[in-house]
PDB file of C-alpha atoms in Angstrom:
ATOM      1  CA  MET A   1     209.954  22.299  14.509  1.00  0.00           C
ATOM      2  CA  PRO A   2     208.992  20.596  12.350  1.00  0.00           C
ATOM      3  CA  ASP A   3     205.420  20.052  13.375  1.00  0.00           C
ATOM      4  CA  TRP A   4     202.521  19.297  11.057  1.00  0.00           C
ATOM      5  CA  VAL A   5     202.038  22.956  10.230  1.00  0.00           C
ATOM      6  CA  VAL A   6     205.657  23.253   9.104  1.00  0.00           C
ATOM      7  CA  HIS A   7     205.493  20.021   7.095  1.00  0.00           C
ATOM      8  CA  VAL A   8     202.347  21.168   5.301  1.00  0.00           C
ATOM      9  CA  ALA A   9     203.647  24.727   4.791  1.00  0.00           C
ATOM     10  CA  VAL A  10     206.933  23.522   3.294  1.00  0.00           C
ATOM     11  CA  ALA A  11     205.111  21.105   0.971  1.00  0.00           C
ATOM     12  CA  TRP A  12     202.716  23.867  -0.138  1.00  0.00           C
ATOM     13  CA  THR A  13     205.521  26.384  -0.623  1.00  0.00           C
ATOM     14  CA  LEU A  14     207.574  23.944  -2.671  1.00  0.00           C
ATOM     15  CA  CYS A  15     204.593  23.107  -4.883  1.00  0.00           C
ATOM     16  CA  ARG A  16     203.625  26.753  -5.276  1.00  0.00           C
ATOM     17  CA  VAL A  17     207.142  27.732  -6.347  1.00  0.00           C
ATOM     18  CA  LEU A  18     207.361  24.785  -8.757  1.00  0.00           C
ATOM     19  CA  ARG A  19     203.944  25.693 -10.175  1.00  0.00           C
ATOM     20  CA  PHE A  20     205.488  28.771 -11.810  1.00  0.00           C
ATOM     21  CA  LYS A  21     207.303  26.354 -14.138  1.00  0.00           C
ATOM     22  CA  TYR A  22     205.085  23.238 -13.933  1.00  0.00           C
ATOM     23  CA  PRO A  23     201.363  24.052 -14.195  1.00  0.00           C
ATOM     24  CA  GLN A  24     200.550  20.404 -13.416  1.00  0.00           C
ATOM     25  CA  LEU A  25     200.974  21.292  -9.753  1.00  0.00           C
ATOM     26  CA  ASP A  26     197.463  22.666  -9.527  1.00  0.00           C
ATOM     27  CA  PRO A  27     195.711  22.966  -6.141  1.00  0.00           C
ATOM     28  CA  ALA A  28     194.459  19.353  -6.253  1.00  0.00           C
ATOM     29  CA  ASN A  29     197.925  17.936  -6.864  1.00  0.00           C
ATOM     30  CA  THR A  30     199.397  20.303  -4.285  1.00  0.00           C
ATOM     31  CA  ALA A  31     196.890  18.953  -1.767  1.00  0.00           C
ATOM     32  CA  LEU A  32     198.177  15.425  -2.406  1.00  0.00           C
ATOM     33  CA  VAL A  33     201.739  16.537  -1.714  1.00  0.00           C
ATOM     34  CA  MET A  34     200.564  18.236   1.476  1.00  0.00           C
ATOM     35  CA  VAL A  35     198.734  15.084   2.624  1.00  0.00           C
ATOM     36  CA  GLY A  36     201.809  13.000   1.867  1.00  0.00           C
ATOM     37  CA  SER A  37     203.905  15.358   3.981  1.00  0.00           C
ATOM     38  CA  VAL A  38     202.069  14.230   7.129  1.00  0.00           C
ATOM     39  CA  PHE A  39     201.908  10.497   6.312  1.00  0.00           C
ATOM     40  CA  PRO A  40     205.035   9.639   8.337  1.00  0.00           C
ATOM     41  CA  ASP A  41     203.382  11.211  11.387  1.00  0.00           C
ATOM     42  CA  ALA A  42     200.412   8.831  11.109  1.00  0.00           C
ATOM     43  CA  ILE A  43     201.958   7.285  14.211  1.00  0.00           C
ATOM     44  CA  LYS A  44     200.418  10.140  16.177  1.00  0.00           C
ATOM     45  CA  ILE A  45     197.031   8.454  15.768  1.00  0.00           C
ATOM     46  CA  SER A  46     198.322   6.372  18.675  1.00  0.00           C
ATOM     47  CA  ILE A  47     197.753   9.370  20.958  1.00  0.00           C
ATOM     48  CA  LEU A  48     194.029   9.238  20.214  1.00  0.00           C
ATOM     49  CA  LEU A  49     193.981   5.454  20.522  1.00  0.00           C
ATOM     50  CA  GLU A  50     195.833   5.641  23.847  1.00  0.00           C
ATOM     51  CA  TRP A  51     193.208   8.073  25.115  1.00  0.00           C
ATOM     52  CA  MET A  52     190.652   5.380  24.209  1.00  0.00           C
ATOM     53  CA  GLY A  53     192.612   2.782  26.205  1.00  0.00           C
ATOM     54  CA  LEU A  54     194.465   1.125  23.309  1.00  0.00           C
ATOM     55  CA  ASP A  55     198.248   0.870  23.122  1.00  0.00           C
ATOM     56  CA  TRP A  56     199.126   0.819  19.397  1.00  0.00           C
ATOM     57  CA  TRP A  57     202.450   2.691  19.483  1.00  0.00           C
ATOM     58  CA  ASP A  58     204.485  -0.360  18.493  1.00  0.00           C
ATOM     59  CA  TYR A  59     202.153  -1.238  15.602  1.00  0.00           C
ATOM     60  CA  LEU A  60     202.051   2.230  14.068  1.00  0.00           C
ATOM     61  CA  GLN A  61     205.772   2.959  14.547  1.00  0.00           C
ATOM     62  CA  ALA A  62     206.398   1.592  11.039  1.00  0.00           C
ATOM     63  CA  PHE A  63     204.721   4.650   9.492  1.00  0.00           C
ATOM     64  CA  HIS A  64     207.605   6.840  10.629  1.00  0.00           C
ATOM     65  CA  LEU A  65     210.016   4.733   8.598  1.00  0.00           C
ATOM     66  CA  PRO A  66     210.352   5.474   4.884  1.00  0.00           C
ATOM     67  CA  ILE A  67     209.253   1.974   3.931  1.00  0.00           C
ATOM     68  CA  GLY A  68     206.075   2.283   6.018  1.00  0.00           C
ATOM     69  CA  ALA A  69     205.258   5.777   4.774  1.00  0.00           C
ATOM     70  CA  PHE A  70     205.740   4.789   1.119  1.00  0.00           C
ATOM     71  CA  LEU A  71     203.664   1.658   1.681  1.00  0.00           C
ATOM     72  CA  LEU A  72     200.873   3.834   3.088  1.00  0.00           C
ATOM     73  CA  ALA A  73     201.199   6.118   0.041  1.00  0.00           C
ATOM     74  CA  GLY A  74     200.871   3.100  -2.236  1.00  0.00           C
ATOM     75  CA  ILE A  75     197.736   1.942  -0.461  1.00  0.00           C
ATOM     76  CA  VAL A  76     196.151   5.413  -0.547  1.00  0.00           C
ATOM     77  CA  ALA A  77     197.126   5.862  -4.222  1.00  0.00           C
ATOM     78  CA  LEU A  78     194.935   2.871  -5.063  1.00  0.00           C
ATOM     79  CA  LEU A  79     191.927   5.064  -4.254  1.00  0.00           C
ATOM     80  CA  PHE A  80     192.685   7.412  -7.177  1.00  0.00           C
ATOM     81  CA  LYS A  81     191.999   7.084 -10.879  1.00  0.00           C
ATOM     82  CA  GLU A  82     195.561   8.085 -11.777  1.00  0.00           C
ATOM     83  CA  LYS A  83     197.319   5.817  -9.288  1.00  0.00           C
ATOM     84  CA  LYS A  84     200.872   6.472 -10.480  1.00  0.00           C
ATOM     85  CA  THR A  85     200.469  10.250 -10.341  1.00  0.00           C
ATOM     86  CA  ALA A  86     198.856  10.064  -6.905  1.00  0.00           C
ATOM     87  CA  PHE A  87     201.669   7.859  -5.605  1.00  0.00           C
ATOM     88  CA  ILE A  88     204.343  10.209  -6.982  1.00  0.00           C
ATOM     89  CA  LEU A  89     202.700  13.273  -5.427  1.00  0.00           C
ATOM     90  CA  LEU A  90     202.169  11.577  -2.055  1.00  0.00           C
ATOM     91  CA  SER A  91     205.778  10.376  -2.176  1.00  0.00           C
ATOM     92  CA  ALA A  92     207.003  13.915  -2.853  1.00  0.00           C
ATOM     93  CA  GLY A  93     205.302  14.988   0.361  1.00  0.00           C
ATOM     94  CA  ILE A  94     206.862  12.083   2.248  1.00  0.00           C
ATOM     95  CA  ILE A  95     210.291  13.083   0.960  1.00  0.00           C
ATOM     96  CA  THR A  96     209.813  16.664   2.177  1.00  0.00           C
ATOM     97  CA  HIS A  97     208.799  15.283   5.569  1.00  0.00           C
ATOM     98  CA  PHE A  98     211.915  13.198   5.969  1.00  0.00           C
ATOM     99  CA  ALA A  99     214.116  15.985   4.627  1.00  0.00           C
ATOM    100  CA  LEU A 100     212.819  18.269   7.385  1.00  0.00           C
ATOM    101  CA  ASP A 101     213.109  15.566  10.039  1.00  0.00           C
ATOM    102  CA  LEU A 102     216.747  15.013   9.088  1.00  0.00           C
ATOM    103  CA  LEU A 103     217.456  18.575  10.243  1.00  0.00           C
ATOM    104  CA  LEU A 104     216.255  17.890  13.792  1.00  0.00           C
ATOM    105  CA  ILE A 105     218.480  17.237  16.774  1.00  0.00           C
ATOM    106  CA  GLN A 106     217.568  13.624  17.479  1.00  0.00           C
ATOM    107  CA  LEU A 107     217.359  12.145  20.951  1.00  0.00           C
ATOM    108  CA  GLY A 108     217.988   8.666  19.604  1.00  0.00           C
ATOM    109  CA  ASN A 109     219.903   7.402  16.621  1.00  0.00           C
ATOM    110  CA  GLY A 110     218.109   9.525  14.039  1.00  0.00           C
ATOM    111  CA  ILE A 111     215.956   8.434  11.140  1.00  0.00           C
ATOM    112  CA  TYR A 112     216.343   4.904   9.829  1.00  0.00           C
ATOM    113  CA  LEU A 113     216.289   5.853   6.141  1.00  0.00           C
ATOM    114  CA  PHE A 114     217.417   2.471   4.860  1.00  0.00           C
ATOM    115  CA  TYR A 115     215.438   0.173   7.169  1.00  0.00           C
ATOM    116  CA  PRO A 116     215.192  -2.889   6.783  1.00  0.00           C
ATOM    117  CA  ILE A 117     218.524  -3.012   4.956  1.00  0.00           C
ATOM    118  CA  SER A 118     220.360  -1.027   7.624  1.00  0.00           C
ATOM    119  CA  TRP A 119     219.659   0.100  11.189  1.00  0.00           C
ATOM    120  CA  MET A 120     221.972   3.084  10.786  1.00  0.00           C
ATOM    121  CA  GLY A 121     220.261   6.285  11.878  1.00  0.00           C
ATOM    122  CA  PHE A 122     220.771   9.585  10.111  1.00  0.00           C
ATOM    123  CA  SER A 123     220.436  13.137  11.412  1.00  0.00           C
ATOM    124  CA  PHE A 124     222.121  16.465  10.704  1.00  0.00           C
ATOM    125  CA  ASN A 125     221.401  17.606  14.305  1.00  0.00           C
ATOM    126  CA  LEU A 126     220.889  21.243  13.312  1.00  0.00           C
ATOM    127  CA  VAL A 127     217.509  22.278  14.733  1.00  0.00           C
ATOM    128  CA  PRO A 128     216.099  21.622  18.209  1.00  0.00           C
ATOM    129  CA  ASN A 129     212.585  20.165  18.395  1.00  0.00           C
ATOM    130  CA  ASP A 130     211.266  23.109  20.371  1.00  0.00           C
ATOM    131  CA  ASP A 131     212.570  25.924  18.136  1.00  0.00           C
ATOM    132  CA  TYR A 132     209.420  27.756  17.066  1.00  0.00           C
ATOM    133  CA  ILE A 133     211.326  30.611  15.443  1.00  0.00           C
ATOM    134  CA  ILE A 134     211.922  28.338  12.458  1.00  0.00           C
ATOM    135  CA  SER A 135     208.218  27.469  12.357  1.00  0.00           C
ATOM    136  CA  ILE A 136     207.346  31.152  12.248  1.00  0.00           C
ATOM    137  CA  ALA A 137     209.984  31.761   9.557  1.00  0.00           C
ATOM    138  CA  VAL A 138     208.574  28.934   7.414  1.00  0.00           C
ATOM    139  CA  LEU A 139     205.066  30.352   7.736  1.00  0.00           C
ATOM    140  CA  LEU A 140     206.298  33.845   6.809  1.00  0.00           C
ATOM    141  CA  VAL A 141     208.053  32.446   3.727  1.00  0.00           C
ATOM    142  CA  ALA A 142     204.852  30.613   2.757  1.00  0.00           C
ATOM    143  CA  LEU A 143     202.864  33.816   3.196  1.00  0.00           C
ATOM    144  CA  GLY A 144     205.384  35.706   1.064  1.00  0.00           C
ATOM    145  CA  ILE A 145     205.166  33.076  -1.685  1.00  0.00           C
ATOM    146  CA  TYR A 146     201.376  33.287  -1.519  1.00  0.00           C
ATOM    147  CA  PHE A 147     201.353  37.040  -2.059  1.00  0.00           C
ATOM    148  CA  LEU A 148     204.037  36.784  -4.739  1.00  0.00           C
ATOM    149  CA  SER A 149     202.045  34.147  -6.624  1.00  0.00           C
ATOM    150  CA  LYS A 150     198.884  36.281  -6.442  1.00  0.00           C
ATOM    151  CA  TRP A 151     200.819  39.269  -7.776  1.00  0.00           C
ATOM    152  CA  VAL A 152     202.330  37.219 -10.635  1.00  0.00           C
ATOM    153  CA  GLU A 153     198.941  35.704 -11.533  1.00  0.00           C
ATOM    154  CA  LYS A 154     197.332  39.155 -11.541  1.00  0.00           C
ATOM    155  CA  ASP A 155     199.958  40.461 -13.980  1.00  0.00           C
ATOM    156  CA  THR A 156     199.667  37.482 -16.318  1.00  0.00           C
ATOM    157  CA  VAL A 157     195.854  37.580 -16.660  1.00  0.00           C
ATOM    158  CA  ILE A 158     194.881  39.216 -19.946  1.00  0.00           C
ATOM    159  CA  ASP A 159     191.394  40.699 -20.142  1.00  0.00           C
TER     160      ASP A 159
END
């Protein structure tokens, strides 16, 4: 925990809960938040590149820093008609990603939230990386929110 499934599930759950109050978080906008939630892990493309004989770990490491992830969100937002909205939604996903990563027990210094201003690493050191009970709990909460939202939508539909 947190793996990509947890990052995506937390982003979806957050958007689905907020959709009860903010209808702007429709499925398309929720998808942008979910995509943004995995942007900081774009570094894992290096695994595929390494399999192809390329060593790009050092070049892609910047994506797991907030400045790199937000820069990637800015570049991707340029592909959308509503660039500002796309950037905000992608950034919301990035924020959920780093919020979850802050909970992990870090082997190093933690997450460099304020790089390049500061090299101070942050971590709450609460959850081990290999604790899949939390992953299962997150998925069960997401499933519960899904069924709750279907039940609420069914009751609000007027024939």
